XYZ file of C-alpha atoms in Angstrom:
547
model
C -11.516 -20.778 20.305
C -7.755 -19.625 19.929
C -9.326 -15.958 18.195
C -11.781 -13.415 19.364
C -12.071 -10.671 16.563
C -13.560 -7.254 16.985
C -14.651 -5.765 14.475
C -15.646 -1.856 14.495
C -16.922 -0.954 11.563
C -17.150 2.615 11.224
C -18.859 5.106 9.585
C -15.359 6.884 8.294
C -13.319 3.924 8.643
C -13.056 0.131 10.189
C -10.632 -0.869 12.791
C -10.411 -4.573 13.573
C -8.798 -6.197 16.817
C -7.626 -9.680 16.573
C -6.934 -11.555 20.592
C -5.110 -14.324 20.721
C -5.911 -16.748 23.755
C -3.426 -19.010 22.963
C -2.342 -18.486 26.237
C -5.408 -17.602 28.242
C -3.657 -15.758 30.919
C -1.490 -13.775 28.488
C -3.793 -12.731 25.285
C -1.469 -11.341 22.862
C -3.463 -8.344 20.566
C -2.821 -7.372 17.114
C -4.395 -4.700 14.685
C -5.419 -5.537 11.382
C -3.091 -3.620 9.274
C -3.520 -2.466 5.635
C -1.411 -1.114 2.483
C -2.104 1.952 1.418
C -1.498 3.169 -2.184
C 1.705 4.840 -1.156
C 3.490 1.161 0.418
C 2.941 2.120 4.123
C 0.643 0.132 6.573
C -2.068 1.464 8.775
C -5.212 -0.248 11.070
C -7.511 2.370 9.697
C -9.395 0.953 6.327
C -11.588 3.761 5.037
C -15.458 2.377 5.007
C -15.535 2.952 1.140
C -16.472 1.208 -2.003
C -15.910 1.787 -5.245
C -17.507 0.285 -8.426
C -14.487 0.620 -10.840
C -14.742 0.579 -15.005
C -14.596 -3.082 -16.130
C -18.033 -3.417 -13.228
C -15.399 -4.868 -10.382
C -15.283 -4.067 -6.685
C -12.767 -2.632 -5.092
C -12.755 -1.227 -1.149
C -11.455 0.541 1.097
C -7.963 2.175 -0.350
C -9.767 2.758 -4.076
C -8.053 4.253 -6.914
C -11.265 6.734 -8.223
C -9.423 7.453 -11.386
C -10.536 3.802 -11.982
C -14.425 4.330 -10.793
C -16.841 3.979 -13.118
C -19.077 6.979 -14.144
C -22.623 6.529 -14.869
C -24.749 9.618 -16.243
C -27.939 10.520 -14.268
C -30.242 11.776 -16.630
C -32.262 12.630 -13.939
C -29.676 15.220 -12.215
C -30.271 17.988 -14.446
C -28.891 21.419 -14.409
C -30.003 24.024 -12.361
C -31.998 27.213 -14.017
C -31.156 30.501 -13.071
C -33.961 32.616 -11.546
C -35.975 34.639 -13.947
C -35.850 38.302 -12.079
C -38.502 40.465 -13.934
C -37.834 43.579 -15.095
C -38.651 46.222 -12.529
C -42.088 47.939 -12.552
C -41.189 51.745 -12.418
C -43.917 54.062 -10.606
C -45.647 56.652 -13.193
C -43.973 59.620 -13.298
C -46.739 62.252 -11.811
C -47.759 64.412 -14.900
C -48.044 67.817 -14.180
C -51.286 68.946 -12.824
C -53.556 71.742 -14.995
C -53.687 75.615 -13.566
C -56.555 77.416 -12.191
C -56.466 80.424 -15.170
C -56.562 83.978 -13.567
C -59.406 85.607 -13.180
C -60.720 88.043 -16.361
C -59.397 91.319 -15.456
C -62.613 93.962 -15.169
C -62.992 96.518 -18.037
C -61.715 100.051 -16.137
C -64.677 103.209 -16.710
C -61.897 105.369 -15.819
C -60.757 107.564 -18.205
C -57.708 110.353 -18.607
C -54.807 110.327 -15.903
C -57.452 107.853 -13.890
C -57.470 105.274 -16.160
C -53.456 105.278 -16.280
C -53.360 105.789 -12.427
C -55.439 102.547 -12.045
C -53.091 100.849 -14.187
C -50.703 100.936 -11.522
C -52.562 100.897 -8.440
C -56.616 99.266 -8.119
C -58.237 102.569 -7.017
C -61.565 100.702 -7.732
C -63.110 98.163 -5.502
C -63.772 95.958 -8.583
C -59.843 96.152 -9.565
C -58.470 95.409 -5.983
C -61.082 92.315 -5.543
C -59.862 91.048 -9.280
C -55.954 91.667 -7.684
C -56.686 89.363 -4.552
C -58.390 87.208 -6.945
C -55.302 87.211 -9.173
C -52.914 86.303 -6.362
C -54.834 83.729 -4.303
C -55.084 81.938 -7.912
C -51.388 82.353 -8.174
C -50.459 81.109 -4.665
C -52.977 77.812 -5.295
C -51.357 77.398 -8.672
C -47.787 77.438 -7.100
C -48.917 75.484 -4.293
C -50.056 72.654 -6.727
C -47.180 72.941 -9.014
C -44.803 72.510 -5.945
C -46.811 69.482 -4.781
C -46.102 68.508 -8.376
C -42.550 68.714 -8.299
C -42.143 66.675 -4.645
C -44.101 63.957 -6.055
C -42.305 63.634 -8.573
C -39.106 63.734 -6.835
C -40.506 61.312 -4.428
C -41.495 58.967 -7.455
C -38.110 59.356 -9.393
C -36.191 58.284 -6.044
C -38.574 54.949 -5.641
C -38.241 54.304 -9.053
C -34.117 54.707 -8.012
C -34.567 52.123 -5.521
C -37.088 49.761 -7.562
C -34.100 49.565 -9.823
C -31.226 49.265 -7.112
C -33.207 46.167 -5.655
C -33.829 44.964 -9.192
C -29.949 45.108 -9.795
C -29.555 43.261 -6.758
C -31.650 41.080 -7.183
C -30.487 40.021 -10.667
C -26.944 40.066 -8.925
C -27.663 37.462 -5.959
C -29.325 35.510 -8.785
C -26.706 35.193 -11.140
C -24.004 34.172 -7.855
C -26.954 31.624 -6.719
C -26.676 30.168 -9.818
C -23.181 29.911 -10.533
C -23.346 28.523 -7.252
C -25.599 25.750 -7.572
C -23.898 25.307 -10.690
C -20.607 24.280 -9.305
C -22.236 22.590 -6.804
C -24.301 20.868 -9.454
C -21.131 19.663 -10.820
C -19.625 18.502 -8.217
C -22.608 16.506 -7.021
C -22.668 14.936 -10.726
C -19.196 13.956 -9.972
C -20.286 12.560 -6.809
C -23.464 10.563 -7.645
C -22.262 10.019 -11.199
C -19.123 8.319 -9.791
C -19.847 4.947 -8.262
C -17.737 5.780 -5.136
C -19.767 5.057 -1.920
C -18.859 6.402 1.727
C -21.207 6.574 4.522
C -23.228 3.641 3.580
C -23.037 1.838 7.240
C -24.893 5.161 8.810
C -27.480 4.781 6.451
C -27.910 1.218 6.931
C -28.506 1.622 11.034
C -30.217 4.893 10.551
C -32.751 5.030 7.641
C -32.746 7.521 5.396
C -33.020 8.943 1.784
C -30.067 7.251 -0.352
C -29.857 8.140 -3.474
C -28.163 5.182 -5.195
C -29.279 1.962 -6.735
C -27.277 -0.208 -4.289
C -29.103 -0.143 -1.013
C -26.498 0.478 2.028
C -27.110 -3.061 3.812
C -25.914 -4.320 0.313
C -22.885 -2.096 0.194
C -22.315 -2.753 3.932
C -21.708 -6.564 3.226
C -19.786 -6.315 -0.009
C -17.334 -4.389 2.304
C -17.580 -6.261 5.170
C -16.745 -9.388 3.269
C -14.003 -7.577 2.200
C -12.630 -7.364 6.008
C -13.851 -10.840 6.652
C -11.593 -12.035 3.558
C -8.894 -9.571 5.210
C -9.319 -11.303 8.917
C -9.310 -15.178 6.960
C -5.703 -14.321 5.357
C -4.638 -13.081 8.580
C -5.427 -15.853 10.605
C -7.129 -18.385 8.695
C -11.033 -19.814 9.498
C -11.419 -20.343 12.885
C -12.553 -17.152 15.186
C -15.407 -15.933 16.682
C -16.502 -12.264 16.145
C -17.661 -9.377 18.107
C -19.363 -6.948 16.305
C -20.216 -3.079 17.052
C -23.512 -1.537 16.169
C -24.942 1.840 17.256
C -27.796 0.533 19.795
C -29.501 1.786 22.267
C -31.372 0.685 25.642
C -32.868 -2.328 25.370
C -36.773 -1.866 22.695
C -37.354 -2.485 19.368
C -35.131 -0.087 17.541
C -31.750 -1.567 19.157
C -33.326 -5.200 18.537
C -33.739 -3.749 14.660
C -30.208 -2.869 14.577
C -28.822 -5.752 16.233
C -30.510 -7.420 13.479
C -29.117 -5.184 10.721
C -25.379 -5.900 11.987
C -26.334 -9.674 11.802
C -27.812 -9.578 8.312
C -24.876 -7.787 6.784
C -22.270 -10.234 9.039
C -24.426 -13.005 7.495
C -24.145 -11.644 3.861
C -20.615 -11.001 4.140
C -19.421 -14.057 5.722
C -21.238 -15.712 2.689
C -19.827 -14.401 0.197
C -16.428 -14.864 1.971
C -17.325 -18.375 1.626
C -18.375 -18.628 -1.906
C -14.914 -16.827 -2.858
C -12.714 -18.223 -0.823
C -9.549 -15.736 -1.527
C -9.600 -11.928 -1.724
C -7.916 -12.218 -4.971
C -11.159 -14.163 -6.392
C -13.269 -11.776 -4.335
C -11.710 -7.982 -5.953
C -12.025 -9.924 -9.644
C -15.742 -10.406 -9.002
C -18.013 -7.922 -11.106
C -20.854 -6.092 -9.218
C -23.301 -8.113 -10.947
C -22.234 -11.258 -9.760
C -22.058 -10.212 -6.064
C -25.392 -8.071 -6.125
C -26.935 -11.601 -8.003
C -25.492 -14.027 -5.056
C -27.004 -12.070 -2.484
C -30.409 -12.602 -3.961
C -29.586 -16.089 -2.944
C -32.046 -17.925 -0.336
C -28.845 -19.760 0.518
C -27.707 -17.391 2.647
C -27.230 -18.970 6.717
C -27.144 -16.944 9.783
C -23.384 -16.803 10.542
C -22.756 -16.505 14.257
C -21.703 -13.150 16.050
C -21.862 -11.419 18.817
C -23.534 -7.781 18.476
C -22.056 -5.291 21.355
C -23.065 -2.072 21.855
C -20.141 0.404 20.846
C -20.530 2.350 23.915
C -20.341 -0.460 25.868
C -17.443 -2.074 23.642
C -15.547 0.979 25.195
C -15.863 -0.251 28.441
C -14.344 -3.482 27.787
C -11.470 -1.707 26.523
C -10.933 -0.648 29.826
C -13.172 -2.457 32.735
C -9.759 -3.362 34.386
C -8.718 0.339 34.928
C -12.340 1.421 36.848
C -12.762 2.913 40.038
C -16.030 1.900 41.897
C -19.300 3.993 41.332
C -20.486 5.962 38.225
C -18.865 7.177 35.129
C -19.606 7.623 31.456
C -18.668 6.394 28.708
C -18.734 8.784 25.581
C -18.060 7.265 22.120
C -17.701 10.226 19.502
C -17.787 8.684 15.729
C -17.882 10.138 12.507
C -21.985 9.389 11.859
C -22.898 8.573 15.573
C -22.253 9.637 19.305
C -22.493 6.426 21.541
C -22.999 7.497 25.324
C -23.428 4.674 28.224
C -24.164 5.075 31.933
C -22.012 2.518 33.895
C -21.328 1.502 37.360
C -18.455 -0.376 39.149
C -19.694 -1.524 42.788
C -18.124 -4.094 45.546
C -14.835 -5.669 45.572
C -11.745 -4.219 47.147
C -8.366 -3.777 44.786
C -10.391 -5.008 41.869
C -11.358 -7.932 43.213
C -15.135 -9.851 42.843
C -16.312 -6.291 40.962
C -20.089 -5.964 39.712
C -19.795 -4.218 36.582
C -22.806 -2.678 35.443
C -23.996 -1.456 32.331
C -27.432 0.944 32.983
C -28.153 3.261 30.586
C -27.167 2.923 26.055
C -28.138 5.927 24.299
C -26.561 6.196 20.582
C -28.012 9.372 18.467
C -27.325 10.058 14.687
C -24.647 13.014 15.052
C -20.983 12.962 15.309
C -18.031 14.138 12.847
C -20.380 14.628 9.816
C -22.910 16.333 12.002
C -20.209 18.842 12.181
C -18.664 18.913 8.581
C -22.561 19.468 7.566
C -22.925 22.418 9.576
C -19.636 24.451 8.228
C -21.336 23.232 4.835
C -24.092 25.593 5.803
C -21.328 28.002 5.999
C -19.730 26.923 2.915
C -21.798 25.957 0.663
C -19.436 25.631 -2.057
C -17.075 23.063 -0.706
C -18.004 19.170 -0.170
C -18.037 16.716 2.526
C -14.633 15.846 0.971
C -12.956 18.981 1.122
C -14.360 20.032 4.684
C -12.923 16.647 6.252
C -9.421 17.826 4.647
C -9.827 21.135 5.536
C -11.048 19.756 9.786
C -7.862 17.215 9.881
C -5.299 20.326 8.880
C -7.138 22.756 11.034
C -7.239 20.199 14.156
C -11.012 21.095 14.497
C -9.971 24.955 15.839
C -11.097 28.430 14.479
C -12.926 28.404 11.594
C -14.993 25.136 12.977
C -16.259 26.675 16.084
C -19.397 27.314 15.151
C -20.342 23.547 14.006
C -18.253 22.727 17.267
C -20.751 24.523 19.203
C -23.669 23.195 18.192
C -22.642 19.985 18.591
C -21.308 20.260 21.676
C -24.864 21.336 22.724
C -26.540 18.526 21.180
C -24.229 16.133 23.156
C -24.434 18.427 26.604
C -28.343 18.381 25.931
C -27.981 14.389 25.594
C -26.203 14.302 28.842
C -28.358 16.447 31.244
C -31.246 14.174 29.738
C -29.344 11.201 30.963
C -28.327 13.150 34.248
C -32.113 13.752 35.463
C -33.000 10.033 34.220
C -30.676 9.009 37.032
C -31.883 11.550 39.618
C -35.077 10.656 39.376
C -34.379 6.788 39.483
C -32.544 7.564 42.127
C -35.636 9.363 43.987
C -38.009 7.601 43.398
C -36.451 4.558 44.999
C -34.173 6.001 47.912
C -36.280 8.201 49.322
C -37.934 6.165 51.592
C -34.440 4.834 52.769
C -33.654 8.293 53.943
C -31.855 9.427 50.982
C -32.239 12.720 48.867
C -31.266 14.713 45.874
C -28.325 16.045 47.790
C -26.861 12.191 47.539
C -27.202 10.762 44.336
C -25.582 14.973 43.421
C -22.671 13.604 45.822
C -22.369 10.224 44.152
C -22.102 11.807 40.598
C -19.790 14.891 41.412
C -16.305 14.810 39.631
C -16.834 11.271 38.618
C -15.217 10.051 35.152
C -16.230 10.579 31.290
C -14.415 8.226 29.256
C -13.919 9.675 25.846
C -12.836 7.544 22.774
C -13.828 7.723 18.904
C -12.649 9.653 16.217
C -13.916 12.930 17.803
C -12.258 12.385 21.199
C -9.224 12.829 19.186
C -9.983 17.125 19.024
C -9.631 19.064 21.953
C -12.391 22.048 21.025
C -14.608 18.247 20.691
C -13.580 17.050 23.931
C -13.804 21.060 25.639
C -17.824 20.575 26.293
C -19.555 21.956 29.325
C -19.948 19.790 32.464
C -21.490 22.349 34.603
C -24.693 21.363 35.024
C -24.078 17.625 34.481
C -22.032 16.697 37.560
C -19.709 13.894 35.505
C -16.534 16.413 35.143
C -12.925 14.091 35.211
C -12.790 13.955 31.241
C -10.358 10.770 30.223
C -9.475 10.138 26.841
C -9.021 6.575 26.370
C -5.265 6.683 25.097
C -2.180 4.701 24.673
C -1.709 4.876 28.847
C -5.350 4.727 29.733
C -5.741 1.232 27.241
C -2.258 -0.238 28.589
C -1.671 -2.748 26.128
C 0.603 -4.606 27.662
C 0.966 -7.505 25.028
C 0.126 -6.018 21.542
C 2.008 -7.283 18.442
C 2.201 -4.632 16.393
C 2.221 -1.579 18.822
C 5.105 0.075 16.944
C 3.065 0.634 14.044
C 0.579 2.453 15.545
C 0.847 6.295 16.153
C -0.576 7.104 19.325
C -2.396 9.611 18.570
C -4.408 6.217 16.938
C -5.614 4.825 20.084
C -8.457 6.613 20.750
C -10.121 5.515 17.038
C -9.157 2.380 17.994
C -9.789 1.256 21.054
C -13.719 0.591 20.181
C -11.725 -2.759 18.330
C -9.497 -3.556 20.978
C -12.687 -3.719 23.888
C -14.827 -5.511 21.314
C -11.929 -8.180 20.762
C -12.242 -9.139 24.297
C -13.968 -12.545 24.881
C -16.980 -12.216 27.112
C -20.208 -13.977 28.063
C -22.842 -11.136 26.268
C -25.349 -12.287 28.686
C -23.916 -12.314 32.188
C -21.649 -8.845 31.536
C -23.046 -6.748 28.402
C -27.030 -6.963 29.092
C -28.438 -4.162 30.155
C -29.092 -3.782 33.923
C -31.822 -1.750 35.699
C -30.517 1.160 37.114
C -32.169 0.632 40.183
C -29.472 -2.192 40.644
C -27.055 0.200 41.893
C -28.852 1.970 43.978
C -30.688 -0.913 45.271
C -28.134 -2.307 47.158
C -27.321 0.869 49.631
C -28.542 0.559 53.352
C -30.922 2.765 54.997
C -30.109 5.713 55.908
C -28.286 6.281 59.537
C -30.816 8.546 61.105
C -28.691 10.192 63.717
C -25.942 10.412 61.428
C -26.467 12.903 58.770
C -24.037 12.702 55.986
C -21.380 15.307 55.328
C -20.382 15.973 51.879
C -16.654 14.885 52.398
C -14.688 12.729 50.002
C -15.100 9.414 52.546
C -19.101 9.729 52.510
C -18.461 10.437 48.705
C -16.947 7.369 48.269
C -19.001 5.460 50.970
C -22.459 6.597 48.743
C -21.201 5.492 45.786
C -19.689 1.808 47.293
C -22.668 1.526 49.247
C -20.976 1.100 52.583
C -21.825 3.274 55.386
């Protein structure tokens, strides 16, 4: 067929790559463009839908002045936090006195008894004296064990109050917190506006809206479909991208998933015709049509992403390993490839050993600095990441990130050494090698994340793989694409995803996953009186298999 189309649909946005083999030896490439609002074109159509006010459709470049609001009456309000009043200590009363002892009746009489009036000549009077003033040191004693417990008391009862006050404080800013935030999600759920919809239809999760995301999915990918028709009319075959993984059951559930909605949307492409008769339909009618048990399997071809990123550039690899490293805004797609045999690019086995895709990427990040912010949305952070490049007040978020993707690739890393091991070994081979074959060998970066340097800055110490390439304008080479002056380059990163999944290929003789003992599996024993030197030739000679 004259038209391949790639299609990458995107958790952010959807890029779509349109080959035309008119000419078999010279393909000519276009991206999809669309208008934006303000009368300029671009190949980026934002993965968004929009329920507007009269109950019609509209996607991608939505005006949400025109988006219909529907009241939760379930999303109610938060309460503030009851703080009870403090609960003071009791002030210590003060404690009862021992009363002095009854002074003795004197027998003196004359210039005695006024003598003993001033000094106890008797025994009687001096023992009632030492009475007197052991009474009166107990009495003080008590009174000043009074006094520090109730000092003690009054400055607990200072600080049952201080934490009350701060207490009622942190509660009053919680609320008025979760209050705006309250509001803002009611603006958010209320509005039917819908982003993020084609994550949540390859990763399960909790979605809190009526529509389901496989529905949403192909209402906006019929959309594109309608897009692709007015572009070039019926007849192309399609290439789709979906986040999968090695070859099991999960990656055969998603490979379904990107079928079903393809199907969906291609049907209701059908039963509309036009994109004018498509934007006029209500939600209703669309949501009732794909109840239908009309609905045929419409052919496509489901690619890997990570491995779509390889087609973009299979004619620019070296022989031996690499990586491929796809950073999106819901997903990170990472593949393990291989280039073997063949001289100057001739008769090359291109292999494809290892698909891992896990459920972090740009919004992994924005949610993190919403830990840190809890009072701005998704929205705002992805304005405030764009202006700030990704740099200072994301490197935090960055960092974890970064970690989760390192931790991804040292996983992958020992999967290889230990494939490598536990077939070589008895060939003469040992961890030393497969180190050799790995060292300084490429990571291909592409996705919306490649586009940031502190993204792309991740540690490659322990992971051997260290010559980081953005796939750019140069690396991709282009060399017949229609509309390449409408595309910034800072652009060809995002889109080169499209452009590899726009090339036509057999799936099953280049895209199925091979075991990774096929690379190995083809180098010779090792030369036993000729131990190998770490040099650049033997580098090279490892990883082509020729010794």
């Amino acid at each position: 067929m004259r038209y391949n189309v790639g299609i990458d649909f995107g958790t952010h946005q959807t890029k779509v790559c349109i080959e035309d083999a008119l000419n078999k030896r010279v393909p000519v490439y276009e991206f999809l463009e669309y208008v934006m609002p303000n009368g300029k074109t671009t190949v980026l159509l934002p993965s968004i839908v929009q329920i507007n006010q009269d109950r019609t459709v509209s996607y991608g470049f939505a005006d949400s002045s025109k988006a219909l609001i529907v009241v939760n009456d379930g999303n109610n309000p938060p309460e503030k936090e009851v703080i009870a009043d403090p609960e003071y200590l009791p002030i210590p009363t003060e404690p009862k006195y021992e009363p002095l002892p009854k002074k003795p009746e004197s027998k003196n009489t004359g210039y005695l008894a006024v003598l003993e009036k001033l000094l106890p000549i008797s025994e009687e009077m001096k023992k009632w004296k030492q009475e007197c003033a052991t009474t009166e040191r107990a009495n003080e004693n008590r009174k000043q064990a009074w006094l520090n417990r109730k000092k003690e008391t009054a400055a607990k009862n200072i600080q049952i109050e201080t934490e009350w006050k701060r207490k009622v404080e942190q509660a009053e800013k919680d609320y008025q917190l979760a209050y705006e935030l309250w509001k803002k999600d009611l603006e958010a759920t209320s509005q039917m506006r819908f982003r993020y919809f084609k994550q949540a239809s390859f990763y399960p999760s909790t979605w809190p809206y009526a529509y389901s995301p496989e529905t949403l999915s192909a209402l906006y990918m019929a959309y594109v479909c309608l897009c692709i028709r007015k572009r070039i009319g019926y007849e192309f075959t399609v290439q789709l991208g979906a986040p999968l993984g090695s070859k099991g059951r999960v990656s055969q559930q998603r490979r379904g998933v990107a079928r079903r909605i393809w199907s969906n949307a291609v049907f209701l492409a059908d039963h509309f015709k036009s994109l004018e008769g498509y934007v006029s339909a209500t939600i209703d009618e669309l949501c009732n049509l794909l109840k239908t048990e009309q609905i045929k399997s419409a052919p496509a071809i489901v690619i890997p992403e990570a491995s779509a990123g390889l087609l973009a550039i299979r004619e620019k690899l070296g022989s031996g390993m690499f990586l491929l490293v796809d950073i999106g805004g819901g997903t990170t797609d990472i593949a393990m490839c291989s280039v073997y045999g063949g001289q100057n690019g001739a008769n090359k086995t291109i292999g494809i050993h290892r698909v891992y895709s896990f459920n972090k990427g740009l919004n992994f990040i924005f949610e993190e600095y919403q830990k840190l912010h809890p009072n701005q949305t998704i929205a705002e952070i992805q304005d405030v990441f764009r202006q700030a490049q990704g740099k200072e007040q994301f490197a935090q978020p960055i960092a974890i990130y970064k970690n989760e993707l390192n931790g991804q690739l040292r996983s992958l890393v020992k999967q290889i050494v230990g494939v490598f091991l536990s077939g070589q070994s008895k060939k003469g081979y040992n961890k030393s090698h497969v180190e050799i074959a790995m060292k300084d060998k490429p990571i291909y970066l592409c996705g919306g994340g490649s586009v940031y340097s502190k993204i792309r800055e991740f540690s490659t110490s322990d992971i051997y793989f260290s010559d980081k390439r953005p796939i750019n304008k140069y690396l991709l080479n282009i060399e017949h694409l229609g509309n390449a002056g409408n595309i910034p380059e800072d652009l060809f990163p995002i889109v080169a995803t499209a452009y590899g999944l726009s090339q036509q290929v057999d799936v099953d003789e280049e895209l199925d996953e091979k075991p990774l003992e096929a690379f190995f599996n083809h180098l010779p024993d090792m030369p036993k009186d000729k131990p190998v030197e770490k040099t650049p030739e033997n580098d090279f000679r490892l990883a082509m298999g020729t010794w």
